[in-house]
Amino acid sequence: MSSRVVSGGFQGHEYTTQGLESRATEFVDVDADIPIPLSSENVVIASPEHSLQEDVSSTDEDTTPLSKLVKGKAVVAAEPPKTGHPSETSKTELPLVSLKRKASLVPIAEECGEEACVEKRQEVSALKLVEEDVVPEIPIVPKVVLGIGAIASPSEKHVKAIVVLSQALVFLLKNCFDQGMEEVARLQHRSDVNTRFQQKVASLEDELVKTLEEKKQLLTDVMGLESVRAEAEGYKDELALVVGKMKAAGERARALNEEVERYAHELQCQQVVNDSIMHDNECHKVKMAHEFLDEKQAALDSAQDDLMTSRVKVARLQKEVRGLRVEVQRLGVSQRTLVRDQEWLVAEGCQRVFEGICGSNEYVQPLGDVNSACMTVEYQNGLRAGFKYVA
């Protein structure tokens, strides 16, 4: 005989009813004829009460959380007896499950991706808001550790108890999940209603502000209309005065038109006289212009003759300038020669003249006579006196 153990559990995620039913239909076949070996990996199946109270939390702000709704509905397991005698076990003993088999019983909650979660949220939003489901009473089955003899030979009663416990656990988890999804849908509905109300209030406030502004603008326009009406009353009197003035101005305009026509006729006659005078003036101006042009032409001819004479004079002067330039060049050469002669005369010529004078007899003999005369008149005393006198 084989039994089917449910491989589901409430993990605190958002699942749809179809997804939970599909999870609930996933079972693992356990052959009752094969004895379950005792090893250090054997563990006791824990009661789901603790996991439900911790994982299932209220999604609303109500005072009663969902964990209290399912309190007492899960299977409560008692502590296993410390004595290992098989006779102390009851007839409703539960078999031990190895760690490997327990790992196969745990659902993989992470299989749902983001797209599946979005689809599930859309399905949840479409659910109708209903009252909380009534969770049926489930008999509390204590958790008892089997002895070696009982494990070695599992009976049909044990398998039925496991199946009943699994079905009750699946039903309880399904009801808890349905309640959680209903709370989520209720909260989503409340959030949507609140958002719509806030949007409606904001739109109403905007409309109220616009209405007040329009009312203020209308009041301003009405006040402006009153002032315009008062101004219109004043404009009527002014308009009457203006109409009277326009009538008087019309009569004056007719008189002015007659005067304008008379002045136009006189102006036309005067224009004819002016045209004849202007024609005579233009003829006189043309005659004077011809005379002026003749004078300018004669002056131009004389200027051209003067220009030709000037050109001849300029050519002759240019020829003289070229001759003068040659003379200047020759004088420059002569000047350079004189400069060199002057330099030689200053540097060497004077020295040679003095040397020639000093070597001539005409200079030596008078010099000796002077020396003799000076010596005779005691030239030394005279020189001293002369030096003193000079000093």
mmCIF file of C-alpha atoms in Angstrom:
data_model
loop_
_atom_site.group_PDB
_atom_site.id
_atom_site.type_symbol
_atom_site.label_atom_id
_atom_site.label_comp_id
_atom_site.label_asym_id
_atom_site.label_seq_id
_atom_site.Cartn_x
_atom_site.Cartn_y
_atom_site.Cartn_z
ATOM 1 C CA MET A 1 0.000 0.000 0.000
ATOM 2 C CA SER A 2 1.294 3.427 -0.903
ATOM 3 C CA SER A 3 0.237 6.833 0.348
ATOM 4 C CA ARG A 4 0.620 10.404 -1.048
ATOM 5 C CA VAL A 5 2.165 13.111 1.098
ATOM 6 C CA VAL A 6 1.458 16.708 0.155
ATOM 7 C CA SER A 7 4.518 18.770 -0.746
ATOM 8 C CA GLY A 8 3.145 22.250 0.003
ATOM 9 C CA GLY A 9 3.710 24.969 2.572
ATOM 10 C CA PHE A 10 2.783 28.587 3.232
ATOM 11 C CA GLN A 11 5.886 30.649 2.463
ATOM 12 C CA GLY A 12 4.430 34.191 2.741
ATOM 13 C CA HIS A 13 4.340 34.774 -1.028
ATOM 14 C CA GLU A 14 1.411 35.859 -3.222
ATOM 15 C CA TYR A 15 -0.002 32.776 -4.946
ATOM 16 C CA THR A 16 -3.277 32.389 -6.816
ATOM 17 C CA THR A 17 -5.801 29.700 -6.062
ATOM 18 C CA GLN A 18 -4.935 27.817 -9.247
ATOM 19 C CA GLY A 19 -1.234 27.927 -8.371
ATOM 20 C CA LEU A 20 -1.968 26.586 -4.881
ATOM 21 C CA GLU A 21 -4.153 23.821 -6.253
ATOM 22 C CA SER A 22 -1.409 22.895 -8.699
ATOM 23 C CA ARG A 23 1.047 22.839 -5.784
ATOM 24 C CA ALA A 24 -1.384 20.802 -3.733
ATOM 25 C CA THR A 25 -1.545 18.136 -6.438
ATOM 26 C CA GLU A 26 2.213 17.562 -6.350
ATOM 27 C CA PHE A 27 2.749 14.426 -4.226
ATOM 28 C CA VAL A 28 5.570 12.049 -3.478
ATOM 29 C CA ASP A 29 4.925 8.333 -3.472
ATOM 30 C CA VAL A 30 5.906 6.568 -0.285
ATOM 31 C CA ASP A 31 5.906 2.806 -0.268
ATOM 32 C CA ALA A 32 4.602 1.528 3.056
ATOM 33 C CA ASP A 33 6.120 -1.934 2.581
ATOM 34 C CA ILE A 34 9.665 -0.557 2.574
ATOM 35 C CA PRO A 35 10.777 0.102 6.140
ATOM 36 C CA ILE A 36 12.144 3.532 6.878
ATOM 37 C CA PRO A 37 15.736 3.195 8.079
ATOM 38 C CA LEU A 38 16.740 4.751 11.366
ATOM 39 C CA SER A 39 19.723 7.031 11.117
ATOM 40 C CA SER A 40 21.002 10.337 12.359
ATOM 41 C CA GLU A 41 19.255 12.065 9.420
ATOM 42 C CA ASN A 42 15.754 11.150 10.654
ATOM 43 C CA VAL A 43 13.773 14.166 11.882
ATOM 44 C CA VAL A 44 10.341 14.649 13.331
ATOM 45 C CA ILE A 45 7.773 16.413 11.133
ATOM 46 C CA ALA A 46 7.176 19.723 12.910
ATOM 47 C CA SER A 47 3.758 21.148 13.489
ATOM 48 C CA PRO A 48 2.812 23.889 10.995
ATOM 49 C CA GLU A 49 1.384 26.078 13.764
ATOM 50 C CA HIS A 50 4.647 27.961 14.349
ATOM 51 C CA SER A 51 5.317 28.547 10.654
ATOM 52 C CA LEU A 52 1.756 29.706 10.062
ATOM 53 C CA GLN A 53 1.849 32.142 12.960
ATOM 54 C CA GLU A 54 5.158 33.566 11.817
ATOM 55 C CA ASP A 55 4.641 33.601 8.034
ATOM 56 C CA VAL A 56 0.941 34.518 7.797
ATOM 57 C CA SER A 57 0.631 38.158 8.774
ATOM 58 C CA SER A 58 -2.200 40.605 8.364
ATOM 59 C CA THR A 59 -1.996 42.689 5.194
ATOM 60 C CA ASP A 60 -4.553 45.121 6.569
ATOM 61 C CA GLU A 61 -4.308 47.523 9.463
ATOM 62 C CA ASP A 62 -7.059 45.646 11.361
ATOM 63 C CA THR A 63 -6.514 44.882 14.992
ATOM 64 C CA THR A 64 -6.909 41.133 14.443
ATOM 65 C CA PRO A 65 -4.009 39.616 12.426
ATOM 66 C CA LEU A 66 -4.431 36.612 10.197
ATOM 67 C CA SER A 67 -2.178 34.567 12.443
ATOM 68 C CA LYS A 68 -4.917 34.622 15.112
ATOM 69 C CA LEU A 69 -7.510 33.484 12.605
ATOM 70 C CA VAL A 70 -5.668 30.246 12.006
ATOM 71 C CA LYS A 71 -4.546 29.814 15.602
ATOM 72 C CA GLY A 72 -5.591 26.435 16.847
ATOM 73 C CA LYS A 73 -6.502 25.196 13.349
ATOM 74 C CA ALA A 74 -3.126 23.629 12.639
ATOM 75 C CA VAL A 75 -1.969 20.286 13.883
ATOM 76 C CA VAL A 76 -0.337 20.608 17.292
ATOM 77 C CA ALA A 77 2.361 18.077 17.950
ATOM 78 C CA ALA A 78 3.399 17.051 21.408
ATOM 79 C CA GLU A 79 6.935 16.578 22.514
ATOM 80 C CA PRO A 80 8.139 13.059 21.888
ATOM 81 C CA PRO A 81 8.727 10.934 24.958
ATOM 82 C CA LYS A 82 12.292 10.635 26.042
ATOM 83 C CA THR A 83 11.991 6.895 26.656
ATOM 84 C CA GLY A 84 12.646 4.781 23.630
ATOM 85 C CA HIS A 85 10.407 1.848 24.570
ATOM 86 C CA PRO A 86 8.050 0.892 21.746
ATOM 87 C CA SER A 87 5.247 -0.033 24.114
ATOM 88 C CA GLU A 88 4.838 3.596 25.207
ATOM 89 C CA THR A 89 3.771 4.705 21.738
ATOM 90 C CA SER A 90 0.093 5.103 20.843
ATOM 91 C CA LYS A 91 -1.836 3.772 17.919
ATOM 92 C CA THR A 92 -1.757 7.180 16.173
ATOM 93 C CA GLU A 93 1.985 7.323 15.890
ATOM 94 C CA LEU A 94 3.538 9.234 12.950
ATOM 95 C CA PRO A 95 6.463 7.812 11.029
ATOM 96 C CA LEU A 96 9.840 9.515 10.875
ATOM 97 C CA VAL A 97 10.885 11.001 7.562
ATOM 98 C CA SER A 98 14.532 11.258 6.510
ATOM 99 C CA LEU A 99 16.132 14.567 5.602
ATOM 100 C CA LYS A 100 16.403 13.557 1.963
ATOM 101 C CA ARG A 101 12.677 12.789 1.741
ATOM 102 C CA LYS A 102 11.797 15.950 3.678
ATOM 103 C CA ALA A 103 13.812 18.025 1.196
ATOM 104 C CA SER A 104 11.680 16.563 -1.563
ATOM 105 C CA LEU A 105 8.544 17.683 0.296
ATOM 106 C CA VAL A 106 9.526 21.374 0.460
ATOM 107 C CA PRO A 107 8.158 23.438 -2.482
ATOM 108 C CA ILE A 108 10.415 25.707 -4.409
ATOM 109 C CA ALA A 109 8.790 29.125 -3.998
ATOM 110 C CA GLU A 110 11.353 30.897 -6.107
ATOM 111 C CA GLU A 111 10.149 29.173 -9.300
ATOM 112 C CA CYS A 112 7.727 32.015 -9.907
ATOM 113 C CA GLY A 113 9.389 34.840 -11.836
ATOM 114 C CA GLU A 114 8.437 38.463 -12.066
ATOM 115 C CA GLU A 115 6.031 37.863 -14.966
ATOM 116 C CA ALA A 116 4.170 35.145 -13.046
ATOM 117 C CA CYS A 117 3.920 37.432 -10.012
ATOM 118 C CA VAL A 118 2.461 40.221 -12.151
ATOM 119 C CA GLU A 119 -0.104 37.855 -13.673
ATOM 120 C CA LYS A 120 -1.022 36.578 -10.215
ATOM 121 C CA ARG A 121 -1.471 40.130 -8.916
ATOM 122 C CA GLN A 122 -3.804 40.848 -11.830
ATOM 123 C CA GLU A 123 -5.802 37.729 -11.034
ATOM 124 C CA VAL A 124 -5.970 38.722 -7.369
ATOM 125 C CA SER A 125 -7.221 42.220 -8.270
ATOM 126 C CA ALA A 126 -10.087 40.591 -10.191
ATOM 127 C CA LEU A 127 -11.260 38.558 -7.190
ATOM 128 C CA LYS A 128 -14.465 39.648 -5.532
ATOM 129 C CA LEU A 129 -14.333 40.917 -1.986
ATOM 130 C CA VAL A 130 -16.127 38.430 0.219
ATOM 131 C CA GLU A 131 -16.373 37.846 3.909
ATOM 132 C CA GLU A 132 -13.779 35.762 5.648
ATOM 133 C CA ASP A 133 -14.128 32.050 4.976
ATOM 134 C CA VAL A 134 -15.040 29.856 7.851
ATOM 135 C CA VAL A 135 -12.191 27.506 8.556
ATOM 136 C CA PRO A 136 -13.520 24.061 9.450
ATOM 137 C CA GLU A 137 -12.456 22.511 12.637
ATOM 138 C CA ILE A 138 -9.608 20.061 12.144
ATOM 139 C CA PRO A 139 -8.930 17.432 14.785
ATOM 140 C CA ILE A 140 -5.678 18.026 16.582
ATOM 141 C CA VAL A 141 -3.365 15.106 16.034
ATOM 142 C CA PRO A 142 -0.474 14.865 18.474
ATOM 143 C CA LYS A 143 2.996 14.255 17.141
ATOM 144 C CA VAL A 144 4.470 11.045 18.471
ATOM 145 C CA VAL A 145 7.766 9.378 17.660
ATOM 146 C CA LEU A 146 7.463 5.774 16.579
ATOM 147 C CA GLY A 147 9.451 3.061 18.053
ATOM 148 C CA ILE A 148 11.786 0.740 16.250
ATOM 149 C CA GLY A 149 9.195 -1.986 15.957
ATOM 150 C CA ALA A 150 6.546 0.298 14.598
ATOM 151 C CA ILE A 151 8.910 1.779 12.062
ATOM 152 C CA ALA A 152 9.997 -1.560 10.895
ATOM 153 C CA SER A 153 6.422 -2.629 10.142
ATOM 154 C CA PRO A 154 4.211 0.371 9.174
ATOM 155 C CA SER A 155 0.522 -0.404 9.128
ATOM 156 C CA GLU A 156 -2.357 0.827 7.007
ATOM 157 C CA LYS A 157 -3.700 2.812 9.938
ATOM 158 C CA HIS A 158 -0.521 4.843 10.115
ATOM 159 C CA VAL A 159 -0.622 5.550 6.409
ATOM 160 C CA LYS A 160 -4.270 6.640 6.610
ATOM 161 C CA ALA A 161 -3.437 8.945 9.506
ATOM 162 C CA ILE A 162 -0.641 10.496 7.466
ATOM 163 C CA VAL A 163 -2.961 10.939 4.481
ATOM 164 C CA VAL A 164 -5.684 12.500 6.644
ATOM 165 C CA LEU A 165 -3.139 14.786 8.271
ATOM 166 C CA SER A 166 -1.757 15.793 4.881
ATOM 167 C CA GLN A 167 -5.217 16.509 3.491
ATOM 168 C CA ALA A 168 -6.115 18.542 6.568
ATOM 169 C CA LEU A 169 -2.866 20.465 6.287
ATOM 170 C CA VAL A 170 -3.496 21.156 2.588
ATOM 171 C CA PHE A 171 -7.052 22.303 3.311
ATOM 172 C CA LEU A 172 -5.860 24.508 6.152
ATOM 173 C CA LEU A 173 -3.097 26.047 4.042
ATOM 174 C CA LYS A 174 -5.533 26.620 1.192
ATOM 175 C CA ASN A 175 -8.012 28.359 3.480
ATOM 176 C CA CYS A 176 -5.246 30.479 5.012
ATOM 177 C CA PHE A 177 -3.964 31.415 1.596
ATOM 178 C CA ASP A 178 -7.493 32.290 0.411
ATOM 179 C CA GLN A 179 -7.977 34.499 3.457
ATOM 180 C CA GLY A 180 -4.623 36.196 2.840
ATOM 181 C CA MET A 181 -5.455 36.780 -0.813
ATOM 182 C CA GLU A 182 -8.858 38.185 0.151
ATOM 183 C CA GLU A 183 -7.173 40.573 2.588
ATOM 184 C CA VAL A 184 -4.702 41.583 -0.121
ATOM 185 C CA ALA A 185 -7.549 42.164 -2.590
ATOM 186 C CA ARG A 186 -9.467 44.142 0.042
ATOM 187 C CA LEU A 187 -6.421 46.300 0.746
ATOM 188 C CA GLN A 188 -5.819 46.789 -2.970
ATOM 189 C CA HIS A 189 -9.458 47.807 -3.417
ATOM 190 C CA ARG A 190 -9.204 50.223 -0.489
ATOM 191 C CA SER A 191 -5.996 51.689 -1.924
ATOM 192 C CA ASP A 192 -7.598 52.131 -5.359
ATOM 193 C CA VAL A 193 -10.707 53.740 -3.847
ATOM 194 C CA ASN A 194 -8.545 56.037 -1.718
ATOM 195 C CA THR A 195 -6.474 57.005 -4.766
ATOM 196 C CA ARG A 196 -9.605 57.737 -6.793
ATOM 197 C CA PHE A 197 -11.052 59.780 -3.943
ATOM 198 C CA GLN A 198 -7.813 61.767 -3.634
ATOM 199 C CA GLN A 199 -7.749 62.396 -7.385
ATOM 200 C CA LYS A 200 -11.401 63.440 -7.337
ATOM 201 C CA VAL A 201 -10.802 65.765 -4.365
ATOM 202 C CA ALA A 202 -7.771 67.288 -6.120
ATOM 203 C CA SER A 203 -9.796 67.805 -9.315
ATOM 204 C CA LEU A 204 -12.652 69.348 -7.310
ATOM 205 C CA GLU A 205 -10.204 71.671 -5.562
ATOM 206 C CA ASP A 206 -8.773 72.714 -8.935
ATOM 207 C CA GLU A 207 -12.279 73.313 -10.286
ATOM 208 C CA LEU A 208 -13.165 75.317 -7.159
ATOM 209 C CA VAL A 209 -10.056 77.475 -7.566
ATOM 210 C CA LYS A 210 -10.849 78.001 -11.245
ATOM 211 C CA THR A 211 -14.474 78.871 -10.374
ATOM 212 C CA LEU A 212 -13.346 81.405 -7.762
ATOM 213 C CA GLU A 213 -10.930 82.947 -10.237
ATOM 214 C CA GLU A 214 -13.675 83.133 -12.882
ATOM 215 C CA LYS A 215 -16.034 84.694 -10.323
ATOM 216 C CA LYS A 216 -13.405 87.248 -9.391
ATOM 217 C CA GLN A 217 -12.825 87.992 -13.072
ATOM 218 C CA LEU A 218 -16.586 88.361 -13.627
ATOM 219 C CA LEU A 219 -16.869 90.783 -10.705
ATOM 220 C CA THR A 220 -13.987 92.774 -12.124
ATOM 221 C CA ASP A 221 -15.676 92.790 -15.539
ATOM 222 C CA VAL A 222 -18.991 93.921 -13.992
ATOM 223 C CA MET A 223 -17.254 96.774 -12.192
ATOM 224 C CA GLY A 224 -15.544 97.664 -15.449
ATOM 225 C CA LEU A 225 -18.908 97.613 -17.241
ATOM 226 C CA GLU A 226 -20.379 100.001 -14.643
ATOM 227 C CA SER A 227 -17.493 102.387 -15.149
ATOM 228 C CA VAL A 228 -17.863 102.013 -18.926
ATOM 229 C CA ARG A 229 -21.595 102.767 -18.615
ATOM 230 C CA ALA A 230 -20.863 105.931 -16.618
ATOM 231 C CA GLU A 231 -18.278 106.937 -19.173
ATOM 232 C CA ALA A 232 -20.801 106.265 -21.965
ATOM 233 C CA GLU A 233 -23.297 108.673 -20.331
ATOM 234 C CA GLY A 234 -20.618 111.337 -20.290
ATOM 235 C CA TYR A 235 -19.683 110.526 -23.853
ATOM 236 C CA LYS A 236 -23.258 111.164 -25.015
ATOM 237 C CA ASP A 237 -23.089 114.843 -24.002
ATOM 238 C CA GLU A 238 -19.658 115.118 -25.525
ATOM 239 C CA LEU A 239 -20.978 113.454 -28.668
ATOM 240 C CA ALA A 240 -23.788 116.022 -28.921
ATOM 241 C CA LEU A 241 -21.261 118.829 -28.613
ATOM 242 C CA VAL A 242 -19.071 117.143 -31.186
ATOM 243 C CA VAL A 243 -22.040 116.775 -33.567
ATOM 244 C CA GLY A 244 -22.799 120.505 -33.241
ATOM 245 C CA LYS A 245 -19.173 121.309 -33.830
ATOM 246 C CA MET A 246 -19.172 118.991 -36.840
ATOM 247 C CA LYS A 247 -22.168 120.804 -38.335
ATOM 248 C CA ALA A 248 -20.473 124.180 -37.851
ATOM 249 C CA ALA A 249 -17.280 122.693 -39.222
ATOM 250 C CA GLY A 250 -19.226 121.414 -42.262
ATOM 251 C CA GLU A 251 -20.442 124.913 -43.068
ATOM 252 C CA ARG A 252 -16.964 126.251 -42.526
ATOM 253 C CA ALA A 253 -15.607 123.470 -44.741
ATOM 254 C CA ARG A 254 -17.977 124.420 -47.569
ATOM 255 C CA ALA A 255 -16.813 128.046 -47.337
ATOM 256 C CA LEU A 256 -13.235 126.876 -47.274
ATOM 257 C CA ASN A 257 -13.832 124.684 -50.321
ATOM 258 C CA GLU A 258 -15.120 127.701 -52.226
ATOM 259 C CA GLU A 259 -12.070 129.684 -51.182
ATOM 260 C CA VAL A 260 -9.840 126.751 -52.151
ATOM 261 C CA GLU A 261 -11.405 126.612 -55.625
ATOM 262 C CA ARG A 262 -10.915 130.354 -56.035
ATOM 263 C CA TYR A 263 -7.337 130.114 -54.842
ATOM 264 C CA ALA A 264 -6.780 127.152 -57.156
ATOM 265 C CA HIS A 265 -7.924 129.175 -60.173
ATOM 266 C CA GLU A 266 -5.678 132.038 -59.163
ATOM 267 C CA LEU A 267 -2.843 129.599 -58.566
ATOM 268 C CA GLN A 268 -3.345 128.099 -62.017
ATOM 269 C CA CYS A 269 -3.125 131.539 -63.613
ATOM 270 C CA GLN A 270 -0.077 132.331 -61.563
ATOM 271 C CA GLN A 271 1.390 128.979 -62.578
ATOM 272 C CA VAL A 272 1.089 129.944 -66.263
ATOM 273 C CA VAL A 273 2.869 133.211 -65.587
ATOM 274 C CA ASN A 274 5.523 131.415 -63.570
ATOM 275 C CA ASP A 275 6.027 128.890 -66.363
ATOM 276 C CA SER A 276 6.693 131.665 -68.869
ATOM 277 C CA ILE A 277 9.060 133.378 -66.445
ATOM 278 C CA MET A 278 10.850 130.119 -65.772
ATOM 279 C CA HIS A 279 11.181 129.494 -69.515
ATOM 280 C CA ASP A 280 12.762 132.918 -69.980
ATOM 281 C CA ASN A 281 15.039 132.294 -67.019
ATOM 282 C CA GLU A 282 16.089 128.948 -68.390
ATOM 283 C CA CYS A 283 16.893 130.472 -71.793
ATOM 284 C CA HIS A 284 18.943 133.186 -70.110
ATOM 285 C CA LYS A 285 20.704 130.575 -67.981
ATOM 286 C CA VAL A 286 21.505 128.503 -71.084
ATOM 287 C CA LYS A 287 22.926 131.554 -72.820
ATOM 288 C CA MET A 288 25.013 132.417 -69.788
ATOM 289 C CA ALA A 289 26.149 128.830 -69.595
ATOM 290 C CA HIS A 290 27.317 128.915 -73.219
ATOM 291 C CA GLU A 291 29.235 132.120 -72.572
ATOM 292 C CA PHE A 292 30.757 130.629 -69.448
ATOM 293 C CA LEU A 293 31.776 127.529 -71.385
ATOM 294 C CA ASP A 294 33.393 129.668 -74.100
ATOM 295 C CA GLU A 295 35.378 131.543 -71.475
ATOM 296 C CA LYS A 296 36.420 128.302 -69.823
ATOM 297 C CA GLN A 297 37.429 126.857 -73.192
ATOM 298 C CA ALA A 298 39.638 129.903 -73.902
ATOM 299 C CA ALA A 299 41.142 129.619 -70.436
ATOM 300 C CA LEU A 300 41.717 125.906 -71.061
ATOM 301 C CA ASP A 301 43.513 126.637 -74.348
ATOM 302 C CA SER A 302 45.747 129.221 -72.687
ATOM 303 C CA ALA A 303 46.409 126.804 -69.862
ATOM 304 C CA GLN A 304 47.413 124.117 -72.369
ATOM 305 C CA ASP A 305 49.800 126.588 -74.048
ATOM 306 C CA ASP A 306 51.258 127.476 -70.665
ATOM 307 C CA LEU A 307 51.556 123.766 -69.932
ATOM 308 C CA MET A 308 53.521 123.157 -73.137
ATOM 309 C CA THR A 309 55.793 126.129 -72.358
ATOM 310 C CA SER A 310 56.271 124.839 -68.833
ATOM 311 C CA ARG A 311 57.150 121.417 -70.148
ATOM 312 C CA VAL A 312 59.822 122.957 -72.429
ATOM 313 C CA LYS A 313 61.191 124.946 -69.506
ATOM 314 C CA VAL A 314 61.159 121.852 -67.321
ATOM 315 C CA ALA A 315 63.101 119.914 -69.970
ATOM 316 C CA ARG A 316 65.679 122.694 -70.192
ATOM 317 C CA LEU A 317 65.945 122.911 -66.428
ATOM 318 C CA GLN A 318 66.363 119.138 -66.201
ATOM 319 C CA LYS A 319 69.230 119.386 -68.681
ATOM 320 C CA GLU A 320 70.810 122.144 -66.584
ATOM 321 C CA VAL A 321 70.281 120.039 -63.460
ATOM 322 C CA ARG A 322 72.118 117.137 -65.053
ATOM 323 C CA GLY A 323 75.029 119.482 -65.917
ATOM 324 C CA LEU A 324 75.015 120.874 -62.386
ATOM 325 C CA ARG A 325 75.047 117.347 -60.996
ATOM 326 C CA VAL A 326 78.200 116.627 -63.045
ATOM 327 C CA GLU A 327 79.745 119.876 -61.765
ATOM 328 C CA VAL A 328 78.787 118.965 -58.215
ATOM 329 C CA GLN A 329 80.463 115.590 -58.609
ATOM 330 C CA ARG A 330 83.619 117.286 -59.944
ATOM 331 C CA LEU A 331 83.573 119.813 -57.088
ATOM 332 C CA GLY A 332 83.159 116.946 -54.669
ATOM 333 C CA VAL A 333 86.293 115.313 -56.017
ATOM 334 C CA SER A 334 88.173 118.650 -55.767
ATOM 335 C CA GLN A 335 86.926 119.139 -52.205
ATOM 336 C CA ARG A 336 88.115 115.720 -51.195
ATOM 337 C CA THR A 337 91.533 116.539 -52.739
ATOM 338 C CA LEU A 338 91.698 119.848 -50.836
ATOM 339 C CA VAL A 339 90.751 118.095 -47.620
ATOM 340 C CA ARG A 340 93.551 115.607 -48.087
ATOM 341 C CA ASP A 341 96.007 118.460 -48.883
ATOM 342 C CA GLN A 342 94.893 120.365 -45.777
ATOM 343 C CA GLU A 343 95.352 117.316 -43.628
ATOM 344 C CA TRP A 344 98.882 116.806 -45.048
ATOM 345 C CA LEU A 345 99.704 120.489 -44.540
ATOM 346 C CA VAL A 346 98.609 120.365 -40.922
ATOM 347 C CA ALA A 347 100.300 117.049 -40.230
ATOM 348 C CA GLU A 348 103.584 117.298 -42.179
ATOM 349 C CA GLY A 349 103.851 120.592 -44.143
ATOM 350 C CA CYS A 350 104.162 122.944 -41.156
ATOM 351 C CA GLN A 351 106.816 120.729 -39.602
ATOM 352 C CA ARG A 352 108.863 120.801 -42.772
ATOM 353 C CA VAL A 353 108.490 124.623 -43.020
ATOM 354 C CA PHE A 354 109.703 125.083 -39.451
ATOM 355 C CA GLU A 355 112.546 122.673 -40.029
ATOM 356 C CA GLY A 356 113.570 124.629 -43.162
ATOM 357 C CA ILE A 357 113.385 127.963 -41.319
ATOM 358 C CA CYS A 358 115.399 126.669 -38.394
ATOM 359 C CA GLY A 359 118.114 125.347 -40.708
ATOM 360 C CA SER A 360 118.506 128.580 -42.759
ATOM 361 C CA ASN A 361 121.262 131.176 -42.136
ATOM 362 C CA GLU A 362 118.758 134.016 -42.089
ATOM 363 C CA TYR A 363 117.324 132.556 -38.914
ATOM 364 C CA VAL A 364 120.449 131.339 -37.174
ATOM 365 C CA GLN A 365 122.458 134.609 -37.356
ATOM 366 C CA PRO A 366 119.696 136.924 -36.004
ATOM 367 C CA LEU A 367 119.113 134.411 -33.298
ATOM 368 C CA GLY A 368 122.751 134.573 -32.265
ATOM 369 C CA ASP A 369 122.605 138.371 -32.311
ATOM 370 C CA VAL A 370 119.580 138.297 -30.040
ATOM 371 C CA ASN A 371 121.296 135.978 -27.663
ATOM 372 C CA SER A 372 124.322 138.171 -27.506
ATOM 373 C CA ALA A 373 122.202 141.291 -26.896
ATOM 374 C CA CYS A 374 120.294 139.580 -24.137
ATOM 375 C CA MET A 375 123.434 138.493 -22.440
ATOM 376 C CA THR A 376 124.764 141.979 -22.556
ATOM 377 C CA VAL A 377 121.756 143.585 -20.940
ATOM 378 C CA GLU A 378 121.466 140.915 -18.382
ATOM 379 C CA TYR A 379 118.618 139.346 -19.931
ATOM 380 C CA GLN A 380 118.263 137.039 -17.017
ATOM 381 C CA ASN A 381 117.141 139.866 -14.735
ATOM 382 C CA GLY A 382 114.862 141.132 -17.397
ATOM 383 C CA LEU A 383 113.350 137.734 -17.844
ATOM 384 C CA ARG A 384 112.740 137.429 -14.109
ATOM 385 C CA ALA A 385 111.117 140.858 -14.047
ATOM 386 C CA GLY A 386 109.106 139.954 -17.086
ATOM 387 C CA PHE A 387 107.913 136.747 -15.470
ATOM 388 C CA LYS A 388 106.897 138.657 -12.371
ATOM 389 C CA TYR A 389 105.148 141.244 -14.440
ATOM 390 C CA VAL A 390 103.299 138.605 -16.359
ATOM 391 C CA ALA A 391 102.329 136.899 -13.158
#
